[in-house]
CSV table of C-alpha atoms and ligand atoms in Angstrom, one decimal:
chain,number,residue,atom,x,y,z
Y,1,MET,CA,0.0,0.1,0.1
Y,2,ASN,CA,1.1,3.4,-0.8
Y,3,LEU,CA,1.0,6.4,1.5
Y,4,THR,CA,-2.3,7.7,-0.1
Y,5,GLU,CA,-4.0,4.3,0.5
Y,6,ARG,CA,-2.7,3.9,4.2
Y,7,ASP,CA,-4.0,7.4,4.7
Y,8,SER,CA,-7.6,6.6,3.9
Y,9,ARG,CA,-7.9,3.9,6.6
Y,10,HIS,CA,-7.3,6.1,9.5
Y,11,LEU,CA,-7.1,10.0,8.5
Y,12,TRP,CA,-9.8,12.9,8.5
Y,13,HIS,CA,-8.7,15.7,6.4
Y,14,PRO,CA,-9.7,19.5,6.7
Y,15,TYR,CA,-12.4,20.9,4.9
Y,16,THR,CA,-13.0,17.5,3.2
Y,17,GLN,CA,-16.1,15.6,2.0
Y,18,HIS,CA,-14.3,12.1,1.9
Y,19,LYS,CA,-17.1,10.5,-0.1
Y,20,THR,CA,-16.8,12.8,-3.0
Y,21,SER,CA,-13.1,14.2,-2.9
Y,22,LYS,CA,-10.2,12.5,-4.5
Y,23,PRO,CA,-7.7,11.0,-2.4
Y,24,PRO,CA,-4.8,13.3,-1.0
Y,25,ILE,CA,-1.3,13.5,-2.5
Y,26,ALA,CA,1.2,12.4,-0.5
Y,27,ILE,CA,4.2,14.7,-0.4
Y,28,ILE,CA,7.4,13.5,0.8
Y,29,LYS,CA,9.7,16.2,0.2
Y,30,GLY,CA,10.0,20.0,0.0
Y,31,GLU,CA,12.8,22.4,-0.9
Y,32,GLY,CA,12.5,26.1,-1.8
Y,33,ALA,CA,8.9,26.6,-3.7
Y,34,LEU,CA,8.9,22.8,-4.8
Y,35,LEU,CA,7.2,19.8,-3.1
Y,36,TRP,CA,7.7,16.2,-4.5
Y,37,ASP,CA,5.3,13.5,-4.0
Y,38,GLU,CA,5.6,9.7,-3.4
Y,39,ASN,CA,5.6,8.9,-7.2
Y,40,ASN,CA,8.3,11.6,-7.6
Y,41,LYS,CA,6.1,14.1,-9.4
Y,42,GLU,CA,7.3,17.8,-8.8
Y,43,TYR,CA,4.9,20.7,-7.7
Y,44,ILE,CA,5.3,24.4,-7.2
Y,45,ASP,CA,3.9,25.2,-4.0
Y,46,ALA,CA,2.0,28.5,-5.4
Y,47,ILE,CA,-0.1,29.2,-2.1
Y,48,ALA,CA,2.9,28.8,0.0
Y,49,SER,CA,1.1,25.7,1.9
Y,50,TRP,CA,-2.1,27.9,3.2
Y,51,TRP,CA,-0.1,31.2,3.3
Y,52,VAL,CA,2.4,30.1,5.9
Y,53,ASN,CA,5.8,29.7,4.0
Y,54,PRO,CA,7.7,32.7,3.2
Y,55,PHE,CA,11.1,31.3,2.8
Y,56,GLY,CA,10.8,28.0,1.3
Y,57,HIS,CA,10.4,24.4,2.3
Y,58,SER,CA,13.0,22.7,4.7
Y,59,ASN,CA,14.7,26.2,5.2
Y,60,LYS,CA,18.2,25.1,6.6
Y,61,PHE,CA,18.4,28.5,8.8
Y,62,ILE,CA,15.3,28.1,10.6
Y,63,ALA,CA,16.0,24.3,10.8
Y,64,ASP,CA,19.2,24.9,12.6
Y,65,ALA,CA,17.5,27.3,15.0
Y,66,ILE,CA,15.0,24.9,15.7
Y,67,TYR,CA,17.3,22.1,16.5
Y,68,LYS,CA,19.5,24.4,18.6
Y,69,GLN,CA,16.7,25.3,20.7
Y,70,LEU,CA,15.3,21.8,21.0
Y,71,THR,CA,18.6,20.5,22.5
Y,72,THR,CA,18.9,23.6,24.9
Y,73,LEU,CA,15.3,23.8,26.1
Y,74,GLU,CA,12.7,22.2,23.9
Y,75,HIS,CA,9.7,23.3,26.3
Y,76,VAL,CA,8.8,24.7,29.5
Y,77,LEU,CA,5.4,25.8,30.9
Y,78,PHE,CA,4.6,29.5,30.4
Y,79,GLY,CA,2.5,29.7,33.5
Y,80,GLY,CA,4.9,31.0,36.3
Y,81,PHE,CA,7.8,30.6,34.0
Y,82,THR,CA,9.7,32.4,31.2
Y,83,HIS,CA,12.5,31.9,29.0
Y,84,GLU,CA,14.7,34.0,26.5
Y,85,PRO,CA,13.2,33.1,23.1
Y,86,ALA,CA,9.9,34.3,24.4
Y,87,VAL,CA,11.3,37.7,25.8
Y,88,VAL,CA,13.5,38.1,22.8
Y,89,LEU,CA,10.6,37.6,20.3
Y,90,ALA,CA,8.6,39.9,22.3
Y,91,GLU,CA,11.2,42.4,22.2
Y,92,LYS,CA,11.9,42.0,18.3
Y,93,LEU,CA,8.2,42.1,17.5
Y,94,ILE,CA,7.6,45.2,19.7
Y,95,GLU,CA,10.1,47.0,17.6
Y,96,ILE,CA,8.5,46.3,14.2
Y,97,LEU,CA,4.7,46.3,15.5
Y,98,PRO,CA,2.5,49.6,15.4
Y,99,LYS,CA,3.8,51.8,18.3
Y,100,ASN,CA,0.6,51.6,20.3
Y,101,GLN,CA,1.1,47.7,20.6
Y,102,GLN,CA,2.8,46.8,23.9
Y,103,LYS,CA,1.9,43.6,25.0
Y,104,LEU,CA,1.9,39.9,23.5
Y,105,PHE,CA,-0.2,36.9,24.2
Y,106,PHE,CA,0.8,33.5,22.8
Y,107,SER,CA,-1.2,30.7,21.3
Y,108,ASP,CA,-1.2,27.8,19.0
Y,109,ASN,CA,-2.9,29.0,15.8
Y,110,GLY,CA,-4.9,32.0,13.7
Y,111,SER,CA,-8.0,30.6,15.3
Y,112,THR,CA,-7.0,30.8,18.7
Y,113,ALA,CA,-5.2,34.1,18.3
Y,114,VAL,CA,-8.7,35.5,17.2
Y,115,GLU,CA,-10.4,33.5,20.0
Y,116,VAL,CA,-8.0,35.3,22.6
Y,117,ALA,CA,-8.7,38.8,20.7
Y,118,ILE,CA,-12.6,38.4,20.9
Y,119,LYS,CA,-12.5,37.1,24.7
Y,120,VAL,CA,-10.3,40.0,25.7
Y,121,ALA,CA,-12.9,42.5,23.8
Y,122,LEU,CA,-15.6,40.9,25.7
Y,123,GLN,CA,-13.9,40.7,29.1
Y,124,PHE,CA,-12.5,44.3,28.7
Y,125,PHE,CA,-16.0,45.8,29.1
Y,126,TYR,CA,-16.8,43.0,31.7
Y,127,ASN,CA,-14.0,44.1,33.9
Y,128,LYS,CA,-15.1,47.9,33.6
Y,129,GLY,CA,-18.8,47.0,34.7
Y,130,GLU,CA,-20.1,47.7,31.1
Y,131,LYS,CA,-22.4,45.1,29.3
Y,132,ARG,CA,-21.1,44.9,25.7
Y,133,THR,CA,-21.6,41.6,24.1
Y,134,THR,CA,-21.6,42.3,20.4
Y,135,ILE,CA,-18.9,41.9,17.8
Y,136,ILE,CA,-18.9,43.8,14.5
Y,137,ALA,CA,-17.3,41.9,11.4
Y,138,PHE,CA,-17.3,42.3,7.6
Y,139,GLU,CA,-19.4,40.3,5.3
Y,140,ASN,CA,-17.5,37.3,4.1
Y,141,ALA,CA,-15.0,37.7,6.7
Y,142,PHE,CA,-12.7,34.7,7.7
Y,143,HIS,CA,-11.1,34.5,11.1
Y,144,GLY,CA,-10.8,30.7,11.9
Y,145,ASP,CA,-12.7,27.8,13.0
Y,146,THR,CA,-13.1,27.9,16.7
Y,147,PHE,CA,-16.4,29.1,18.3
Y,148,ALA,CA,-15.9,32.9,18.5
Y,149,ALA,CA,-13.5,33.0,15.3
Y,150,MET,CA,-16.3,31.1,13.5
Y,151,ALA,CA,-18.9,33.5,14.5
Y,152,ALA,CA,-17.0,36.3,13.4
Y,153,SER,CA,-16.6,34.7,10.0
Y,154,GLY,CA,-19.2,35.2,7.5
Y,155,ILE,CA,-18.5,32.5,4.7
Y,156,SER,CA,-21.6,30.1,5.1
Y,157,CYS,CA,-20.1,26.9,4.3
Y,158,PHE,CA,-17.7,27.2,7.3
Y,159,THR,CA,-20.6,28.0,9.8
Y,160,GLU,CA,-23.9,27.1,8.5
Y,161,ALA,CA,-24.3,24.1,11.0
Y,162,PHE,CA,-23.6,26.2,14.0
Y,163,GLN,CA,-26.3,28.9,13.4
Y,164,GLY,CA,-27.9,30.0,16.7
Y,165,MET,CA,-25.3,28.5,18.7
Y,166,LEU,CA,-22.7,31.5,17.9
Y,167,ILE,CA,-21.9,34.7,19.8
Y,168,ASP,CA,-23.8,38.1,18.5
Y,169,VAL,CA,-22.2,39.4,15.6
Y,170,ILE,CA,-23.2,42.4,13.2
Y,171,ARG,CA,-21.9,42.1,9.7
Y,172,ILE,CA,-21.2,45.4,7.9
Y,173,PRO,CA,-20.2,45.7,4.1
Y,174,VAL,CA,-16.4,45.9,3.2
Y,175,PRO,CA,-15.4,49.4,2.0
Y,176,ILE,CA,-14.4,48.1,-1.4
Y,177,LYS,CA,-15.0,50.7,-4.3
Y,178,GLY,CA,-18.6,52.0,-4.4
Y,179,GLN,CA,-19.5,50.7,-0.8
Y,180,MET,CA,-17.4,52.8,1.2
Y,181,GLN,CA,-20.4,54.8,2.3
Y,182,ASP,CA,-22.7,51.8,3.1
Y,183,SER,CA,-19.8,50.6,5.3
Y,184,LEU,CA,-19.4,53.6,7.3
Y,185,ASN,CA,-23.3,53.9,7.8
Y,186,ALA,CA,-23.5,50.3,8.7
Y,187,LEU,CA,-20.9,50.6,11.2
Y,188,ALA,CA,-22.2,53.7,12.9
Y,189,GLU,CA,-25.6,52.0,13.0
Y,190,ALA,CA,-24.4,49.0,14.6
Y,191,ILE,CA,-22.7,50.9,17.2
Y,192,GLN,CA,-25.8,53.2,17.9
Y,193,ASN,CA,-28.3,50.2,18.3
Y,194,ASN,CA,-26.1,47.4,20.1
Y,195,ASN,CA,-23.8,46.7,22.9
Y,196,CYS,CA,-20.7,46.5,20.6
Y,197,ALA,CA,-17.4,45.5,22.3
Y,198,GLY,CA,-15.1,44.9,19.4
Y,199,PHE,CA,-14.7,45.3,15.6
Y,200,ILE,CA,-12.8,42.5,13.9
Y,201,PHE,CA,-11.5,42.6,10.3
Y,202,GLU,CA,-8.7,41.6,7.8
Y,203,PRO,CA,-6.8,44.5,6.8
Y,204,LEU,CA,-7.0,45.5,3.4
Y,205,VAL,CA,-7.2,41.8,2.2
Y,206,GLN,CA,-9.8,39.2,3.1
Y,207,GLY,CA,-7.8,35.9,2.3
Y,208,ALA,CA,-10.4,33.3,2.4
Y,209,ALA,CA,-13.3,35.2,0.6
Y,210,GLY,CA,-10.9,35.2,-2.4
Y,211,MET,CA,-8.3,37.9,-2.0
Y,212,VAL,CA,-10.8,40.5,-1.8
Y,213,MET,CA,-8.8,44.0,-1.6
Y,214,TYR,CA,-9.9,47.0,-0.3
Y,215,GLU,CA,-8.1,50.4,0.4
Y,216,SER,CA,-6.8,51.8,3.7
Y,217,VAL,CA,-8.7,55.0,3.6
Y,218,GLY,CA,-12.1,53.1,4.1
Y,219,LEU,CA,-10.5,51.0,7.0
Y,220,ASP,CA,-9.2,54.1,8.6
Y,221,LYS,CA,-12.6,55.9,8.9
Y,222,LEU,CA,-13.8,52.8,10.1
Y,223,ILE,CA,-11.6,52.4,12.8
Y,224,ARG,CA,-11.6,56.3,13.7
Y,225,ILE,CA,-15.4,55.7,14.4
Y,226,CYS,CA,-14.7,52.8,16.6
Y,227,HIS,CA,-12.0,54.9,18.4
Y,228,GLU,CA,-14.3,57.7,19.0
Y,229,ASN,CA,-17.0,55.3,20.4
Y,230,LYS,CA,-14.6,53.3,22.4
Y,231,VAL,CA,-15.2,50.2,20.3
Y,232,LEU,CA,-12.0,48.1,20.6
Y,233,THR,CA,-10.7,47.5,17.2
Y,234,ILE,CA,-8.8,44.0,16.2
Y,235,ALA,CA,-6.6,43.6,13.0
Y,236,ASP,CA,-6.7,40.1,12.1
Y,237,GLU,CA,-3.1,39.9,10.2
Y,238,VAL,CA,-3.0,35.9,10.3
Y,239,MET,CA,-2.9,35.9,6.7
Y,240,THR,CA,-1.5,39.6,5.9
Y,241,GLY,CA,1.3,39.7,8.3
Y,242,PHE,CA,5.1,39.5,7.7
Y,243,GLY,CA,5.2,41.0,4.3
Y,244,LYS,CA,2.6,39.6,2.2
Y,245,THR,CA,1.0,42.9,1.3
Y,246,GLY,CA,4.6,44.6,0.6
Y,247,ARG,CA,4.6,45.9,4.0
Y,248,THR,CA,5.6,44.0,7.3
Y,249,PHE,CA,2.1,44.2,8.3
Y,250,ALA,CA,-1.2,45.5,6.6
Y,251,THR,CA,-1.7,47.9,9.2
Y,252,ASP,CA,1.4,49.5,8.2
Y,253,TYR,CA,-0.6,51.3,5.5
Y,254,LEU,CA,-3.1,52.7,7.9
Y,255,ASN,CA,-3.1,56.0,9.8
Y,256,GLU,CA,-5.3,54.8,12.5
Y,257,LYS,CA,-3.9,51.9,14.4
Y,258,PRO,CA,-5.9,48.7,15.8
Y,259,ASP,CA,-6.3,48.1,19.5
Y,260,MET,CA,-5.5,44.6,19.2
Y,261,MET,CA,-3.5,42.4,16.3
Y,262,CYS,CA,-3.7,38.6,15.6
Y,263,LEU,CA,-0.5,37.1,14.1
Y,264,SER,CA,0.0,33.3,13.1
Y,265,LYS,CA,0.8,31.5,9.5
Y,266,ALA,CA,4.2,33.1,8.4
Y,267,LEU,CA,5.1,33.8,12.2
Y,268,THR,CA,7.3,30.8,12.3
Y,269,GLY,CA,8.2,30.6,8.4
Y,270,GLY,CA,5.8,27.9,8.2
Y,271,THR,CA,7.5,25.5,10.4
Y,272,ILE,CA,6.0,25.3,13.7
Y,273,PRO,CA,2.5,26.1,14.9
Y,274,MET,CA,2.4,29.3,16.9
Y,275,ALA,CA,0.4,32.4,17.0
Y,276,ILE,CA,0.4,35.5,19.0
Y,277,THR,CA,-2.3,38.2,19.9
Y,278,THR,CA,-1.1,41.8,20.7
Y,279,PHE,CA,-2.4,44.8,22.6
Y,280,THR,CA,-2.3,48.2,23.6
Y,281,GLN,CA,-1.1,49.2,27.1
Y,282,ASP,CA,-4.8,50.2,27.9
Y,283,VAL,CA,-6.2,46.9,27.0
Y,284,TYR,CA,-3.8,45.4,29.2
Y,285,ASP,CA,-4.5,47.7,31.9
Y,286,ALA,CA,-8.3,46.6,32.1
Y,287,PHE,CA,-7.1,43.2,33.3
Y,288,TYR,CA,-4.5,44.6,35.7
Y,289,ASP,CA,-6.0,44.5,39.2
Y,290,GLU,CA,-6.0,43.3,42.8
Y,291,ASP,CA,-9.0,41.1,41.6
Y,292,ILE,CA,-8.0,37.8,40.4
Y,293,TYR,CA,-11.3,37.5,38.7
Y,294,LYS,CA,-10.3,40.2,36.3
Y,295,ALA,CA,-7.2,38.5,34.9
Y,296,LEU,CA,-7.3,36.8,31.6
Y,297,PHE,CA,-8.3,33.1,32.4
Y,298,HIS,CA,-7.1,31.7,29.1
Y,299,GLY,CA,-4.0,29.6,28.0
Y,300,HIS,CA,-2.9,26.9,26.0
Y,301,THR,CA,-0.7,23.9,27.2
Y,302,PHE,CA,2.2,24.9,24.7
Y,303,THR,CA,1.9,28.6,25.2
Y,304,ALA,CA,5.1,30.4,24.1
Y,305,ASN,CA,6.7,26.8,23.2
Y,306,PRO,CA,10.4,27.9,23.3
Y,307,THR,CA,11.1,26.1,19.8
Y,308,GLY,CA,8.4,27.9,18.3
Y,309,CYS,CA,9.9,31.0,19.4
Y,310,ALA,CA,13.1,30.2,18.1
Y,311,ALA,CA,11.6,29.5,14.8
Y,312,ALA,CA,9.9,32.7,14.8
Y,313,LEU,CA,13.1,34.6,15.8
Y,314,ALA,CA,14.8,32.9,12.9
Y,315,SER,CA,11.9,33.8,10.4
Y,316,LEU,CA,11.9,37.4,11.4
Y,317,SER,CA,15.7,37.8,10.9
Y,318,LEU,CA,15.3,36.2,7.3
Y,319,LEU,CA,12.2,38.7,6.6
Y,320,GLN,CA,14.5,41.7,7.5
Y,321,THR,CA,17.3,40.6,5.2
Y,322,GLU,CA,17.8,42.9,2.2
Y,323,GLU,CA,17.3,39.9,0.1
Y,324,MET,CA,14.0,39.0,1.4
Y,325,GLN,CA,12.6,42.5,1.0
Y,326,ALA,CA,13.9,42.3,-2.7
Y,327,ASN,CA,12.2,39.2,-3.3
Y,328,ILE,CA,9.0,40.6,-2.2
Y,329,ILE,CA,9.4,43.5,-4.5
Y,330,ARG,CA,10.5,41.0,-7.3
Y,331,VAL,CA,7.4,38.9,-7.0
Y,332,ASN,CA,5.0,42.0,-6.7
Y,333,LYS,CA,6.6,43.5,-10.0
Y,334,SER,CA,6.3,40.1,-11.7
Y,335,HIS,CA,2.7,39.9,-10.6
Y,336,LEU,CA,2.1,43.3,-11.8
Y,337,GLY,CA,3.4,42.3,-15.4
Y,338,PHE,CA,1.0,39.2,-15.5
Y,339,GLN,CA,-1.8,41.6,-14.6
Y,340,LYS,CA,-1.0,43.8,-17.3
Y,341,HIS,CA,-1.0,40.9,-19.8
Y,342,ILE,CA,-4.1,39.1,-18.6
Y,343,GLU,CA,-6.5,41.7,-17.4
Y,344,HIS,CA,-8.1,42.0,-20.8
Y,345,HIS,CA,-8.6,38.2,-21.4
Y,346,PRO,CA,-11.9,37.5,-22.6
Y,347,ALA,CA,-12.4,34.9,-19.7
Y,348,VAL,CA,-11.3,37.3,-16.8
Y,349,VAL,CA,-13.7,39.6,-15.1
Y,350,THR,CA,-11.1,41.6,-13.0
Y,351,THR,CA,-7.7,41.1,-11.4
Y,352,ARG,CA,-6.1,42.7,-8.2
Y,353,VAL,CA,-2.3,42.7,-6.7
Y,354,LEU,CA,-1.1,43.6,-3.5
Y,355,GLY,CA,2.5,42.8,-2.1
Y,356,VAL,CA,3.0,39.0,-3.2
Y,357,ILE,CA,-0.8,38.2,-3.6
Y,358,PHE,CA,-2.3,38.0,-7.2
Y,359,ALA,CA,-5.9,37.2,-7.9
Y,360,LEU,CA,-8.0,36.7,-10.8
Y,361,GLU,CA,-11.8,36.4,-11.1
Y,362,ILE,CA,-13.0,34.1,-14.0
Y,363,LYS,CA,-16.3,34.8,-15.9
Y,364,THR,CA,-19.1,32.4,-14.9
Y,365,GLU,CA,-22.7,32.0,-16.2
Y,366,SER,CA,-23.9,31.6,-12.7
Y,367,SER,CA,-22.4,32.4,-9.5
Y,368,GLU,CA,-19.9,29.8,-8.4
Y,369,SER,CA,-20.0,28.4,-5.0
Y,370,TYR,CA,-17.0,28.3,-2.6
Y,371,TYR,CA,-16.4,24.4,-3.5
Y,372,GLY,CA,-18.2,24.4,-6.7
Y,373,SER,CA,-17.7,22.4,-9.9
Y,374,LEU,CA,-15.8,24.9,-11.7
Y,375,ARG,CA,-13.2,25.3,-8.7
Y,376,ASN,CA,-12.7,21.5,-8.6
Y,377,LYS,CA,-12.1,21.6,-12.5
Y,378,LEU,CA,-9.5,24.4,-12.0
Y,379,TYR,CA,-8.0,22.6,-8.9
Y,380,ASP,CA,-7.5,19.2,-11.0
Y,381,PHE,CA,-6.2,21.2,-14.0
Y,382,PHE,CA,-3.4,22.8,-11.9
Y,383,ILE,CA,-2.5,19.5,-10.1
Y,384,GLU,CA,-2.1,17.9,-13.2
Y,385,ASN,CA,0.1,20.5,-14.3
Y,386,GLY,CA,2.2,20.5,-11.3
Y,387,ILE,CA,1.0,23.8,-9.8
Y,388,ILE,CA,-0.6,23.8,-6.4
Y,389,LEU,CA,-3.2,26.5,-6.5
Y,390,ARG,CA,-6.6,26.2,-4.5
Y,391,PRO,CA,-9.2,28.4,-6.5
Y,392,ILE,CA,-12.0,29.9,-4.5
Y,393,GLY,CA,-15.3,29.6,-6.4
Y,394,ASN,CA,-14.3,31.3,-9.5
Y,395,ILE,CA,-11.2,33.2,-8.1
Y,396,VAL,CA,-7.5,31.9,-8.8
Y,397,TYR,CA,-4.9,33.4,-6.5
Y,398,ILE,CA,-1.2,33.0,-6.3
Y,399,LEU,CA,0.4,33.9,-2.8
Y,400,PRO,CA,4.0,32.0,-3.3
Y,401,PRO,CA,6.9,31.8,-1.1
Y,402,TYR,CA,8.8,35.1,-1.4
Y,403,ILE,CA,11.8,33.1,-2.6
Y,404,ILE,CA,9.9,31.7,-5.7
Y,405,THR,CA,12.2,32.0,-8.5
Y,406,ASP,CA,11.2,33.9,-12.0
Y,407,ASP,CA,11.2,30.6,-13.9
Y,408,GLN,CA,8.8,29.1,-11.3
Y,409,LEU,CA,6.4,32.3,-11.4
Y,410,ARG,CA,6.3,32.1,-15.0
Y,411,LYS,CA,5.3,28.4,-15.1
Y,412,VAL,CA,2.6,29.3,-12.5
Y,413,TYR,CA,1.4,32.3,-15.0
Y,414,GLU,CA,1.5,30.0,-18.0
Y,415,VAL,CA,-0.6,27.3,-16.5
Y,416,ILE,CA,-3.1,29.9,-15.3
Y,417,GLU,CA,-3.5,31.2,-18.8
Y,418,LYS,CA,-3.8,27.7,-20.0
Y,419,ALA,CA,-6.7,27.1,-17.6
Y,420,LEU,CA,-8.6,30.2,-18.8
Y,421,LYS,CA,-8.8,28.4,-22.4
Y,422,THR,CA,-10.1,25.1,-20.9
Y,423,VAL,CA,-12.7,26.5,-18.7
O,501,LIG,C1,-6.0,31.2,8.2
O,501,LIG,C2,-6.7,32.3,8.9
O,501,LIG,C3,-7.1,32.3,10.3
O,501,LIG,C4,-7.2,30.8,11.1
O,501,LIG,O1,-5.8,30.2,11.1
O,501,LIG,P1,-5.7,28.8,11.6
O,501,LIG,O2,-4.4,28.7,12.0
O,501,LIG,O3,-6.2,28.1,10.5
O,501,LIG,O4,-6.9,28.5,12.8
O,501,LIG,C5,-7.7,33.5,10.9
O,501,LIG,N1,-7.8,34.5,10.4
O,501,LIG,C6,-7.2,34.7,9.2
O,501,LIG,C7,-7.4,36.1,8.4
O,501,LIG,C8,-6.8,33.6,8.3
O,501,LIG,O5,-6.3,33.7,7.1
């Protein structure tokens, strides 16, 4: 039996209907932007393995840092204890985060980073004796799959089965072109009529919605309204963080800074699961009290795992090299070239580019569902051609490791163009 066959006996995969989907591809090796399966077929990982891997697979520099940490102090509990990798990582992150971010809380993945932010927003007001129980979020948002994160998410296939069991969320339109005033009005109305504790958003790019992009002016205005009404703002930078938008954080494009930020995905260069929620001093101070019940009673066993912190420190230093910054600019320029070439193609509705992210919407007769038949046809076509891309409905996007070569990028573009002919 090969790995794929053995897998099917015991394993249950994410976002997968096992009765109708094809068996998974068994990957045995990765290097740079490339992956190889058990039949030695080569793939270009054009989505950085779900947006986590900026520096390439099996990166030696991060691997060495992990090995060194594993053989010095692999793990220690973070309740009542601390360690150098966590302290140094906090210092380094504070240097590059928006100036108002002063406190860091560790968890394990993007959903828990969001879960912590939402719980903190709710308890912030509870601690102050104010009843605020509603969260504001964008239409078609994605913030993760745990309960509060799922409540904030607006993509129905992820949340349908749990309607009626989720915290109260008011959804407002995204301030894309033509919708800015609607978005501002909806926010003002939500704040007026409800006990809103927080507003959570994916800054500038809604990843799982299909790389939907909107400009910083709208978001600045929304955040300002929240600041004026003392509604806490949460920038979910789980996808956008660490260079994807062309700046270290999407929040760097804003004038108004959020009260909290959620980080994960590329934090450890795609090596070890880890997440961080960051806070202003003001948020932290609402929990700082003689009263133990005002503390944040949240934690995970592997909180601030030293090995994860070492991986994150190695990743940060890679991100900050001139070479990596040049890679981000190179990929962006390459995308802009492809955009020019493809935007008037008869099968293309629209294209968009920000940083290393490229997205293209394909013309369809009827609206295409998230995991619809066009999407599956495209996915299969890309896999046949040795490219890992996961279209979302009729949207094809590229979010490659920053170190992807020009030749590899060219191949990705060529296969996408070929796919437009076949659909
Ligand atoms: C992926 C993602 C999450 C969830 O992260 P997980 O690690 O999958 O739990 C949350 N928010 C955004 C914006 C994401 O892209």
